[in-house]
Coordinates of C-alpha atoms in Angstrom, one line a residue:
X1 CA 4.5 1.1 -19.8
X2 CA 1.0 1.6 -21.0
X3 CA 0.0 0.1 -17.8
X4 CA 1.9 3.0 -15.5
X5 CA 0.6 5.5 -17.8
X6 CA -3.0 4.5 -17.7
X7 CA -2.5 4.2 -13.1
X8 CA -1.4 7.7 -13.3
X9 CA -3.3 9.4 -16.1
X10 CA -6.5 9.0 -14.5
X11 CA -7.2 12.1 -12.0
X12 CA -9.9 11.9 -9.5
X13 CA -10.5 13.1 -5.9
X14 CA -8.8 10.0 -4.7
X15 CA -5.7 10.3 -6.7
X16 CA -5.0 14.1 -7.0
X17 CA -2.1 15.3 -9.6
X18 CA 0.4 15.2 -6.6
X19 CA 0.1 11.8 -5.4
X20 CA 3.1 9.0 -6.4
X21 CA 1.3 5.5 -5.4
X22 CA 5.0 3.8 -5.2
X23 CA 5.8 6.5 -2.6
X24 CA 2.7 6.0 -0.7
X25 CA 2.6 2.5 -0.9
X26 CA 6.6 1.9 0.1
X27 CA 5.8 4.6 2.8
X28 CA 2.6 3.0 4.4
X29 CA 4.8 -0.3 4.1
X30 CA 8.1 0.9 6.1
X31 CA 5.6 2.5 9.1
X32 CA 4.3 -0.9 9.0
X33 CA 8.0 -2.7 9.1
X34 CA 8.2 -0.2 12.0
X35 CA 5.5 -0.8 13.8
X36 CA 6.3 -4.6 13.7
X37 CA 9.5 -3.5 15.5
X38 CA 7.4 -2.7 18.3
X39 CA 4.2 -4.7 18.1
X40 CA 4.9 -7.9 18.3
X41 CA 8.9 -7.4 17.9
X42 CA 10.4 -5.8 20.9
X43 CA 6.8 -7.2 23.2
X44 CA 8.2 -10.3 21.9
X45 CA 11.8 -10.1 23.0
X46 CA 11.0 -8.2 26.4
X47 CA 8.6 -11.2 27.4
X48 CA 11.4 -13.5 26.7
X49 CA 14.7 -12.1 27.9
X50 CA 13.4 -11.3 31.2
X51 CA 12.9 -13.4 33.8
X52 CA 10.0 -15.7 33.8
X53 CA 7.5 -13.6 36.8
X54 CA 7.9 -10.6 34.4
X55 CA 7.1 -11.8 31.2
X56 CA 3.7 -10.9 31.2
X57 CA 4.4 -7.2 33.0
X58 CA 7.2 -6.4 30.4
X59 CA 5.3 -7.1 27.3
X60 CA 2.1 -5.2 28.7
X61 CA 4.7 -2.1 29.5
X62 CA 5.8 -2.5 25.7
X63 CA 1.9 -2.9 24.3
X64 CA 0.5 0.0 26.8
X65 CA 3.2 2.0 25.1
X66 CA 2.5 1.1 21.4
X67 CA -1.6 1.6 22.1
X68 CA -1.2 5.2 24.2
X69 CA 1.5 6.3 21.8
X70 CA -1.0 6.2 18.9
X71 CA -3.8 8.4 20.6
X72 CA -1.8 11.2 22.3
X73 CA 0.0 11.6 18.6
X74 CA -3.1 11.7 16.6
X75 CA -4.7 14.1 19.7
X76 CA -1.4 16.6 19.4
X77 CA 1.7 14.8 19.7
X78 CA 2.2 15.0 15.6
X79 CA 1.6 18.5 15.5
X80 CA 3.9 19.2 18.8
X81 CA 6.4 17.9 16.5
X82 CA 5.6 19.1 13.0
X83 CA 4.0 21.7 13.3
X84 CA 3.7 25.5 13.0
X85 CA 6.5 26.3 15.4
X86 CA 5.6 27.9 18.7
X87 CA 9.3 28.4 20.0
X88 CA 12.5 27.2 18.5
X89 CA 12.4 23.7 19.7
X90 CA 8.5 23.0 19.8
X91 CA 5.5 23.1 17.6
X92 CA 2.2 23.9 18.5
X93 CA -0.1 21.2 19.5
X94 CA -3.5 20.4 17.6
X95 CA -5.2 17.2 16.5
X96 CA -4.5 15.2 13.5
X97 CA -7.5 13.9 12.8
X98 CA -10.0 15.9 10.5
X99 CA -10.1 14.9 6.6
X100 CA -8.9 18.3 6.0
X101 CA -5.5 18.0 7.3
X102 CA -5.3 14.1 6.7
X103 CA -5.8 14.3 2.8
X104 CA -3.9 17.4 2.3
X105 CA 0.1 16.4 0.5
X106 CA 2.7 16.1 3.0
X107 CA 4.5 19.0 3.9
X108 CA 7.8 18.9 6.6
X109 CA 8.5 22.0 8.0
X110 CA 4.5 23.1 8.4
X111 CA 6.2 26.6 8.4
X112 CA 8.3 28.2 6.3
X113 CA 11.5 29.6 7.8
X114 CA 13.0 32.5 6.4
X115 CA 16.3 34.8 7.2
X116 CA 16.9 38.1 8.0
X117 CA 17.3 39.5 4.3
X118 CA 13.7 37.4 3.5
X119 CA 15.2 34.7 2.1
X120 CA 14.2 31.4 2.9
X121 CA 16.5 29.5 5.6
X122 CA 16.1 25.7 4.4
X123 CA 13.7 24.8 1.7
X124 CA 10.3 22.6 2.3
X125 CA 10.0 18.8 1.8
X126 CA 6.8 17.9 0.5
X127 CA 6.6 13.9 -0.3
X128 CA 4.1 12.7 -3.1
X129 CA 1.4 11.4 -1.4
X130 CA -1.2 12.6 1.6
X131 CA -0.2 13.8 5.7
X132 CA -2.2 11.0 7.2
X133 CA 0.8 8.5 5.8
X134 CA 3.4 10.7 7.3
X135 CA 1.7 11.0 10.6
X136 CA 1.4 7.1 10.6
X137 CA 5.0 7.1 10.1
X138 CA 6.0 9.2 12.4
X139 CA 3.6 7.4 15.2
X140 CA 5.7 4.4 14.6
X141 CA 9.0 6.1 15.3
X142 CA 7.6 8.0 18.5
X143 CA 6.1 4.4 19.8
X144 CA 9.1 2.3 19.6
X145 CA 10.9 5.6 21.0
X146 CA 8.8 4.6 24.5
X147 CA 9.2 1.1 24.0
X148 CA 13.1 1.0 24.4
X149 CA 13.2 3.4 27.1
X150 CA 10.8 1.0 28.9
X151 CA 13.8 -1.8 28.7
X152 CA 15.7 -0.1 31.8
X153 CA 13.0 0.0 34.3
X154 CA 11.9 -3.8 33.6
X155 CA 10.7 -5.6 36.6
X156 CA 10.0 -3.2 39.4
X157 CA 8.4 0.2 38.0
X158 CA 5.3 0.4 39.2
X159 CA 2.7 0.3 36.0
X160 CA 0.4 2.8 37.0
X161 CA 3.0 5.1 37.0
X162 CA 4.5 3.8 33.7
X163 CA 0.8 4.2 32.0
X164 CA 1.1 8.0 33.4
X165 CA 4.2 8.4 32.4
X166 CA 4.0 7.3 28.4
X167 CA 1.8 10.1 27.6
X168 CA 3.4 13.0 29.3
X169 CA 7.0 12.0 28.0
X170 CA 5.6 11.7 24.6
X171 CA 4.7 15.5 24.9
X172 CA 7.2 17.3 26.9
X173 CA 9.7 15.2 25.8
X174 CA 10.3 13.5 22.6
X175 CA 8.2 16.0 20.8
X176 CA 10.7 18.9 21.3
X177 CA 13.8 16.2 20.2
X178 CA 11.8 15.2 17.2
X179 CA 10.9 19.0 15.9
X180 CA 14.4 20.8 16.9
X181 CA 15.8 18.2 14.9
X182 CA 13.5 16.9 12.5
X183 CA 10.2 19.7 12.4
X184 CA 12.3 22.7 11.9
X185 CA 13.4 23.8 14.9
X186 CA 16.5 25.1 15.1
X187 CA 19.0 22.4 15.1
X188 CA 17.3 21.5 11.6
X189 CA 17.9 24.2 10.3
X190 CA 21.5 24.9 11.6
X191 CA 22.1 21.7 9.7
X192 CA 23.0 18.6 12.4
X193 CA 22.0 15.3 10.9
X194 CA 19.9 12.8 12.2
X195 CA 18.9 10.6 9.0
X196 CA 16.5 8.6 10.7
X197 CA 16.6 9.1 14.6
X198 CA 20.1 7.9 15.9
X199 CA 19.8 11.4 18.3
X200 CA 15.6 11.5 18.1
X201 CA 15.3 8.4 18.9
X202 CA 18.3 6.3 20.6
X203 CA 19.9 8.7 22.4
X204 CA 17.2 10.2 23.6
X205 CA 15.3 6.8 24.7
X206 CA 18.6 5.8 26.3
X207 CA 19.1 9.2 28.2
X208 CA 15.8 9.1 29.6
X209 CA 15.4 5.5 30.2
X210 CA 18.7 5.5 32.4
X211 CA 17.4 8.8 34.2
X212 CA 14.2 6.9 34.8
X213 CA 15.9 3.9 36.3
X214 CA 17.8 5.9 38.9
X215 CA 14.6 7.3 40.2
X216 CA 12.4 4.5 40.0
X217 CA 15.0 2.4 41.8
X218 CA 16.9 -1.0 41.8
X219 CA 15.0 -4.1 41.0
X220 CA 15.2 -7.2 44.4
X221 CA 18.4 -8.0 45.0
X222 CA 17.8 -11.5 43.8
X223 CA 16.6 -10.4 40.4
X224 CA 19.9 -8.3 39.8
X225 CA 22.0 -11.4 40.3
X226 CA 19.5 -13.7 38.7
X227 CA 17.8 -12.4 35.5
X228 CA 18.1 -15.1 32.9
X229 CA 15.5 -15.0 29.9
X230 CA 13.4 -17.4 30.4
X231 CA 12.8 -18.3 26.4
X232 CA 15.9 -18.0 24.3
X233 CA 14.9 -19.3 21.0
X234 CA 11.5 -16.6 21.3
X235 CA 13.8 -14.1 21.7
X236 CA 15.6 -14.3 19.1
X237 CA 12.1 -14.1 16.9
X238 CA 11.8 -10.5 18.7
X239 CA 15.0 -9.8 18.1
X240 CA 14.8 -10.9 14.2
X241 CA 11.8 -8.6 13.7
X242 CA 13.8 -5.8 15.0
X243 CA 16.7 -6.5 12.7
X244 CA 14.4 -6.6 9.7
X245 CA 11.8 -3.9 10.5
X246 CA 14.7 -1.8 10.4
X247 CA 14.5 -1.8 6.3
X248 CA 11.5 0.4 7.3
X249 CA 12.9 2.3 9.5
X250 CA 16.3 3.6 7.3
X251 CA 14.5 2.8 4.2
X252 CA 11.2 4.7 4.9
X253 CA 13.2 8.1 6.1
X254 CA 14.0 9.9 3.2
X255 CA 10.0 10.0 2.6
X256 CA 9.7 8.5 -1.1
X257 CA 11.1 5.4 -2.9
X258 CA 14.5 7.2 -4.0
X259 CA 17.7 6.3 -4.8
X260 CA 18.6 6.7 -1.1
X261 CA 16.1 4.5 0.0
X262 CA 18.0 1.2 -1.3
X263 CA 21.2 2.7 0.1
X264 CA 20.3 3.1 3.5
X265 CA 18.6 -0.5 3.4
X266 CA 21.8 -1.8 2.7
X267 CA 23.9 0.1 4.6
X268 CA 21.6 -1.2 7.9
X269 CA 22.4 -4.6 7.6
X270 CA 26.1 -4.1 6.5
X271 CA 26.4 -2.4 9.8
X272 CA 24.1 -4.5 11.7
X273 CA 25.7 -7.8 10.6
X274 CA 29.6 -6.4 11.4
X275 CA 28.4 -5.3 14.7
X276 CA 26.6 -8.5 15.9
X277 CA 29.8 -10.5 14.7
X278 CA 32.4 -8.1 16.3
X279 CA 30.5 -8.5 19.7
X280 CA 30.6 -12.0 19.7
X281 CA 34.3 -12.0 18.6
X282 CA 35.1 -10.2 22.1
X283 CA 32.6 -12.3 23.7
X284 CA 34.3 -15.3 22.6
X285 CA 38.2 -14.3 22.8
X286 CA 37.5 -12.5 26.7
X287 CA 34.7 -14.8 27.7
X288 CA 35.7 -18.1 25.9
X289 CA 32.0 -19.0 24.4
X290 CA 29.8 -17.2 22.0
X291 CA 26.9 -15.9 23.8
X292 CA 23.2 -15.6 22.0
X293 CA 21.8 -13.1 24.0
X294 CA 25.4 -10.6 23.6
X295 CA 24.9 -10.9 19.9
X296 CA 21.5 -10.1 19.9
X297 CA 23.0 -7.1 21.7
X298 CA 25.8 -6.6 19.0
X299 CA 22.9 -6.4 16.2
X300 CA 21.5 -3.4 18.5
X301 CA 24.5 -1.7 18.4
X302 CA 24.8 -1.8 14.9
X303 CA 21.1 -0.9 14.4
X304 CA 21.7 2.4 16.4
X305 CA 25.0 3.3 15.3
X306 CA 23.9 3.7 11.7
X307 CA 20.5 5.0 11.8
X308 CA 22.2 8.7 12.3
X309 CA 23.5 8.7 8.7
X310 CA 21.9 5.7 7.3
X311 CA 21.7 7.1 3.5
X312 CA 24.3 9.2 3.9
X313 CA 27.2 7.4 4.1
X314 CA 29.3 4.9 1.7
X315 CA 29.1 1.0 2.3
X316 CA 32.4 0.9 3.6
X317 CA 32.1 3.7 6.2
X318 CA 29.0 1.0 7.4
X319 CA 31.2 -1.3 7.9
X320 CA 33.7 0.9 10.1
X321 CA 30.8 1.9 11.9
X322 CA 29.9 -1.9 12.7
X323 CA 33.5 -2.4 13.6
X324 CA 33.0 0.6 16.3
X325 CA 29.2 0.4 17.2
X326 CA 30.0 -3.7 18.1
X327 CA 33.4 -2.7 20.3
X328 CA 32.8 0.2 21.9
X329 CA 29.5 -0.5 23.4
X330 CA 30.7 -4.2 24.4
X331 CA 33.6 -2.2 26.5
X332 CA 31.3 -0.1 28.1
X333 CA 29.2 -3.1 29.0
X334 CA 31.4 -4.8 30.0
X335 CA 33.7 -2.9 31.4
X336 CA 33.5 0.4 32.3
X337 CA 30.1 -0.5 33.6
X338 CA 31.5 -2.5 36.1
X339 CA 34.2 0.1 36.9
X340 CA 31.8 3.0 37.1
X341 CA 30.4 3.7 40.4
X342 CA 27.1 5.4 38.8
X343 CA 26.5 2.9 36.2
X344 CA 26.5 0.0 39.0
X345 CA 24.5 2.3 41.5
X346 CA 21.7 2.8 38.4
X347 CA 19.8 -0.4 37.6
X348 CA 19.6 -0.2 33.9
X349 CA 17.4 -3.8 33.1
X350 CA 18.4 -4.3 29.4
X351 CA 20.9 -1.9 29.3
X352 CA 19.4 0.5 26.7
X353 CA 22.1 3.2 28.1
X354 CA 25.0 1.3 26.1
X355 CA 22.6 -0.4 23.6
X356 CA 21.1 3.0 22.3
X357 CA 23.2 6.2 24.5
X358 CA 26.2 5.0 23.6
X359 CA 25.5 3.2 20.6
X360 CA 23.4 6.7 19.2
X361 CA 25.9 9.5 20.0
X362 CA 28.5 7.1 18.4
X363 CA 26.7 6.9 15.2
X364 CA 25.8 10.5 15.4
X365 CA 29.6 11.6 15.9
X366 CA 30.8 9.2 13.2
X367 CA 28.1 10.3 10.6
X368 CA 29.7 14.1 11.7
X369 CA 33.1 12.5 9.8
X370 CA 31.7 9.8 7.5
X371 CA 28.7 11.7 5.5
X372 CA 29.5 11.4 2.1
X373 CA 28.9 15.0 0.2
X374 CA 27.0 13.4 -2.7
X375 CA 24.8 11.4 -1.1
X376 CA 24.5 14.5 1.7
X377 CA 23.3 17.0 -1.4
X378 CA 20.6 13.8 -2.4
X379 CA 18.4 14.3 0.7
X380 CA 19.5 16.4 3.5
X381 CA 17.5 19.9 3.6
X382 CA 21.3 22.2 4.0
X383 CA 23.3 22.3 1.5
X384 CA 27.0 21.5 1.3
X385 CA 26.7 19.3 4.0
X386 CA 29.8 16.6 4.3
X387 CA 31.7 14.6 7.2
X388 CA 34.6 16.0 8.7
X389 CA 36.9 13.6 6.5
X390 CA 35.8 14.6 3.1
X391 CA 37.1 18.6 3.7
X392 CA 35.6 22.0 3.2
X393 CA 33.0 22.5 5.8
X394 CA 33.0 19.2 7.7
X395 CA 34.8 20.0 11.1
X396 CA 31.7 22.4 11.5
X397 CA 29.5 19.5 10.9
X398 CA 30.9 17.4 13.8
X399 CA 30.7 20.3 16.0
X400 CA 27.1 20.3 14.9
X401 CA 26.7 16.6 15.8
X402 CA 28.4 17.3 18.8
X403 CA 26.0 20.3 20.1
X404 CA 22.8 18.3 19.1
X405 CA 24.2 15.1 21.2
X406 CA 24.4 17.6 24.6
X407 CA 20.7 19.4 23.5
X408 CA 19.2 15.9 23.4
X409 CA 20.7 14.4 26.5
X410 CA 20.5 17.5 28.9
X411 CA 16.7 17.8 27.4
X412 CA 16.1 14.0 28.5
X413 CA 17.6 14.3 31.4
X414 CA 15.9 17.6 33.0
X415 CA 12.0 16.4 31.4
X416 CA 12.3 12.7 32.3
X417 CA 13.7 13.9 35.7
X418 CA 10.3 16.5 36.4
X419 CA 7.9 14.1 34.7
X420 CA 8.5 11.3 36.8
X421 CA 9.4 13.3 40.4
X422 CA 5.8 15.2 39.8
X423 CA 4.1 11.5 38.9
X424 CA 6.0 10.6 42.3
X425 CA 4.0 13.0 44.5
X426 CA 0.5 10.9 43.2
X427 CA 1.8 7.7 42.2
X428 CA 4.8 5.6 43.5
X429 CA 7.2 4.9 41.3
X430 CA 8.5 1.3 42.2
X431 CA 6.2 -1.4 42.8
X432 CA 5.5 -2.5 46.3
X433 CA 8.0 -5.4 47.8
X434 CA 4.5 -7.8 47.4
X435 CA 4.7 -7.1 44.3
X436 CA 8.1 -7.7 43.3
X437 CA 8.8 -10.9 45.2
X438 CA 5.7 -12.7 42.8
X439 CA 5.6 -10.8 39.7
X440 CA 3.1 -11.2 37.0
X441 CA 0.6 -13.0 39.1
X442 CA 0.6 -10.4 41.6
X443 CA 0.8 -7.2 39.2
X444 CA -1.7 -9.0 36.5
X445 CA -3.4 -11.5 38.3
X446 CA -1.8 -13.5 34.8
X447 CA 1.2 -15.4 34.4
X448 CA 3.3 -16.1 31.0
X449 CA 3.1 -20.1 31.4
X450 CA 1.0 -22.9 32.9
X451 CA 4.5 -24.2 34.6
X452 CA 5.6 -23.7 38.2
X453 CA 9.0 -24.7 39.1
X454 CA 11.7 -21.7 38.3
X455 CA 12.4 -21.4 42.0
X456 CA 9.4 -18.8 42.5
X457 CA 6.6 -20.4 44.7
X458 CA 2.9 -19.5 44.4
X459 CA 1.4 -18.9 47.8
X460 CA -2.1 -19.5 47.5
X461 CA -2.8 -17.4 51.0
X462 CA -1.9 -14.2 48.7
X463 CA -4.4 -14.2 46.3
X464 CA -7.1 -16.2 47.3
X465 CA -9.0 -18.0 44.4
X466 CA -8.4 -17.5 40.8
X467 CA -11.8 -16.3 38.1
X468 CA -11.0 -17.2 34.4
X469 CA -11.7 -15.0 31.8
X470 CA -15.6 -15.4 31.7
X471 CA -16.1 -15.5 35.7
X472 CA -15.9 -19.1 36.4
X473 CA -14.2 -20.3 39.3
X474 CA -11.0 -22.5 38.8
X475 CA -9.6 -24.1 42.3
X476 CA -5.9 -23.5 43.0
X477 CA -3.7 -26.0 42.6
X478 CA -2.3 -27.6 46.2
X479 CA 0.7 -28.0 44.6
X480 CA 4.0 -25.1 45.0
X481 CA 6.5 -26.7 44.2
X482 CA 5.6 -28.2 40.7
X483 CA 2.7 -29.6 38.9
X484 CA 1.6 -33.3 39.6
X485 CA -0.2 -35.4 37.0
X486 CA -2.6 -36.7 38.4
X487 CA -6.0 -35.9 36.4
X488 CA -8.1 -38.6 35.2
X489 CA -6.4 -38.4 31.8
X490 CA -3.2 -39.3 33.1
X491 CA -4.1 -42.2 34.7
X492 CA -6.2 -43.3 32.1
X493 CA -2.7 -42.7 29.7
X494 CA -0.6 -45.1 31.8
X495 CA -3.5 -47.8 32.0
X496 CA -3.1 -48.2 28.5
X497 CA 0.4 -47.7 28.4
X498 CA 0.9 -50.5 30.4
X499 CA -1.5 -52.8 28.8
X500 CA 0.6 -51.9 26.0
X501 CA 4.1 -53.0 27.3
X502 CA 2.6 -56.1 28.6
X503 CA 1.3 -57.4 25.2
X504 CA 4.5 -56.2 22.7
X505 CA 6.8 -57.5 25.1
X506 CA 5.4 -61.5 25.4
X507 CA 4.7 -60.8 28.9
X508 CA 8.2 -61.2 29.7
X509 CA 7.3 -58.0 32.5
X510 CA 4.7 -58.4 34.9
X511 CA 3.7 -54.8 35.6
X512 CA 1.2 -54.7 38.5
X513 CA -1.2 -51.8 36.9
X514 CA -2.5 -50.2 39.9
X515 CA 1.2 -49.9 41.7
X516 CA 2.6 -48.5 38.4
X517 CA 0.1 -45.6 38.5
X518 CA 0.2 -45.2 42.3
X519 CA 4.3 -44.5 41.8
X520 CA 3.7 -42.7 38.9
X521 CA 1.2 -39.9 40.9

């Protein structure tokens, strides 16, 4: 104990009265569990679950978006979305990035709120440690935000466009989501919950990211009927950084090391782990096999469906919500997508409508009935909150939940629509039909692997000559089809090889060197 007492006794300009070093340390660690989600986690699973020409384009989409996020939210995306209101579902913009503002203790709402009789409408949360480790948090939610919307236009959306369009979503977007519900704007102070983004986040990213796939347009024809990942076991590395970033994610939201904290941890897994087995029940019983890639989606599910109420509702109520987030999603996969004239018309890559949509106005509509009033009054800013199934007040909560579900998506859809059809009159949208047949190589000038052979052909007349990375020259291979070995090393390798053979097997084989090599090549 003399130890603790001794860290905290000591006062100096570094370590002001107000600061808690467990809070800032656990919160500077869940931003960085976040940002793992993102950078390398979901640049990870993109490059392996798509198809091998768009590895290298679907992990530069995901990294663009993590690097552009960062600058256009320290420049005046944070403050769009924390700060001093402007109107009741924006903040005005200004930089985060003076010592000032950056060492000053965190404060969410910037502005007080008050009522008509003067008294204050929702009280001020103001963590125990500085604004520049909540505005590094709150980066790391608005990046991975960009990176799942990026999953549905995988594989033909032109990347100029996609670099124009990360900046000005982030802005006229997800910064009026993230302060209506989170900055104080007025659905935070009416009282819907969103615990850690399950409306801010999901539904929002899957919203937008279907509206963007309907106007960017279908990927080829070929790559709709043939999309296999083209690295299974790297995907699931993605996909596990994900699943456990997401301690940082629930865990980091109540904005200190509390006794919520721990709760929400758990209750993220619980719900994860349900979810991901659920889905591969159906898989299995409709399907006959257990597929990798649909539990992997199952764990999404799960992921999304808690986020909403993360800390706020019992272990149990996680496990219902597994149960749900890991069957309903799978039927609208896989089945009312295939029934639904729109959802076949709209070329959704990865899915993130069903995988984060669905999945996020599910969890937001079952936190409306499942929020537990105890753990409600531990953390959420309006009082007597509860879920419809504990009484009192809590029909009005899921009517809440239900009016900040239609804000979000008729926001997304209206802002992702006029961002993208005014990016449209400068910038196409889809990539060119050159383009699409190659891929990487003809988007990047870069491919994912030094392998040829997945049924896409390399023609040399297209690109002329290759430069590596520090100008030299390198001669393209004559070879299409697949590579050929022979180099001087090979041939050297089967020389000895069959010297070899000849002398550990008595000579009872007469290997005629020179022919051996020549069939070899």
């Amino acid at each position: 104990m003399a130890g603790i007492t001794n860290a905290y006794s000591v006062i100096t300009p570094a370590a002001p009265p107000w600061l808690n070093k467990g809070d800032n340390a656990w919160q500077l660690t869940a931003a960085t569990f976040v940002g793992l989600q993102s950078m390398p986690g979901l640049v990870i699973l993109y490059a392996s679950i798509v198809k091998k020409k768009w590895a290298v384009n679907s992990a530069f989409m995901a990294l663009y978006a993590f690097a552009a996020v960062l600058i256009c939210w320290v420049l005046v995306g944070y403050r769009m979305a924390f700060g001093d209101q402007l109107l009741p579902f924006w903040a005005k913009g200004a930089p985060s990035l003076g010592q000032k503002f950056l060492i000053y203790r965190a404060k969410v709402p910037e502005s007080t709120h008050f009522h008509d009789g003067g008294l204050i409408e929702t009280p001020t949360v103001e963590p125990f440690y500085p604004m520049a480790s909540l505005v590094y948090f709150q980066f790391t939610f608005a990046a991975i935000t960009l990176v799942l919307l990026a999953g549905s236009v995988l594989g033909r959306m032109n990347i100029k466009a996609w670099m124009a369009f990360v900046p000005l979503w982030l802005l006229f977007s997800y910064t009026v989501g993230a302060f209506s519900l989170w900055g104080g704007g007025f659905l935070y102070h009416w009282g819907v919950i969103d615990y850690s983004g399950g409306y801010v986040i999901h539904l929002s990213s899957g919203i937008a990211g279907f509206t963007a796939a309907y106007w960017v347009g279908p990927r080829l024809k070929s790559d709709r009927e043939r999309f296999p990942p083209n690295n299974v076991l790297l995907m699931l590395c993605g996909a596990g950084m994900l699943w456990m970033g997401w301690s940082g994610f629930n865990g980091g939201a109540p904005y200190a090391a509390n006794i919520v904290a721990p709760i929400a941890v758990l209750n993220t897994n619980i719900c994860a782990a349900t979810s991901l087995l659920v889905w591969t029940s159906l898989d299995v019983v409709f399907f006959g096999k257990p597929s990798v890639i649909g539990a992997v989606q199952g764990m999404m599910t799960g992921l999304v469906c808690i986020t909403p109420g993360a800390g706020l509702v019992q272990s149990w109520a996680a496990i219902l919500m597994g149960i749900l987030s890991g069957s309903i999603p799978w039927v609208s996969m896989m089945v009312l997508h295939k029934k639904s004239t729109l959802l076949q018309k709209v070329d959704d890559t990865l899915g993130v409508f069903h995988t984060h949509a669905v999945a996020g106005l599910l969890g937001g509509l079952l936190t409306g009935l499942l929020a537990e009033p105890a753990l409600c009054k531990l953390i959420l800013p309006v009082g007597n909150s509860r879920g419809a199934f504990y009484g009192g007040n809590g029909g009005m909560q899921f009517l809440k939940q239900l009016v900040g579900a239609i804000f979000v998506i008729a926001w997304n859809i209206v802002s992702t629509t006029i961002i993208l059809l005014a990016i449209r009159v400068f910038i196409p949208l889809r990539m060119p039909e050159e383009q699409l047949n190659i891929g990487d190589d003809a988007v990047h000038g870069e491919e994912a692997y030094a392998l040829w052979g997945d049924g896409e052909k390399y023609d040399p007349t297209r690109h002329g000559r290759n430069t590596a990375a520090y100008g030299e020259e390198m001669a393209l291979s004559p070879y299409v089809n697949g590579a050929r070995a022979n180099s001087p090393h090979c041939v050297q390798f089967l020389k000895k090889t069959t010297l070899f053979m000849r002398a550990t097997m008595g000579g009872e084989i007469e290997l005629n060197t020179s022919s051996a090599i020549t069939n070899a090549l």
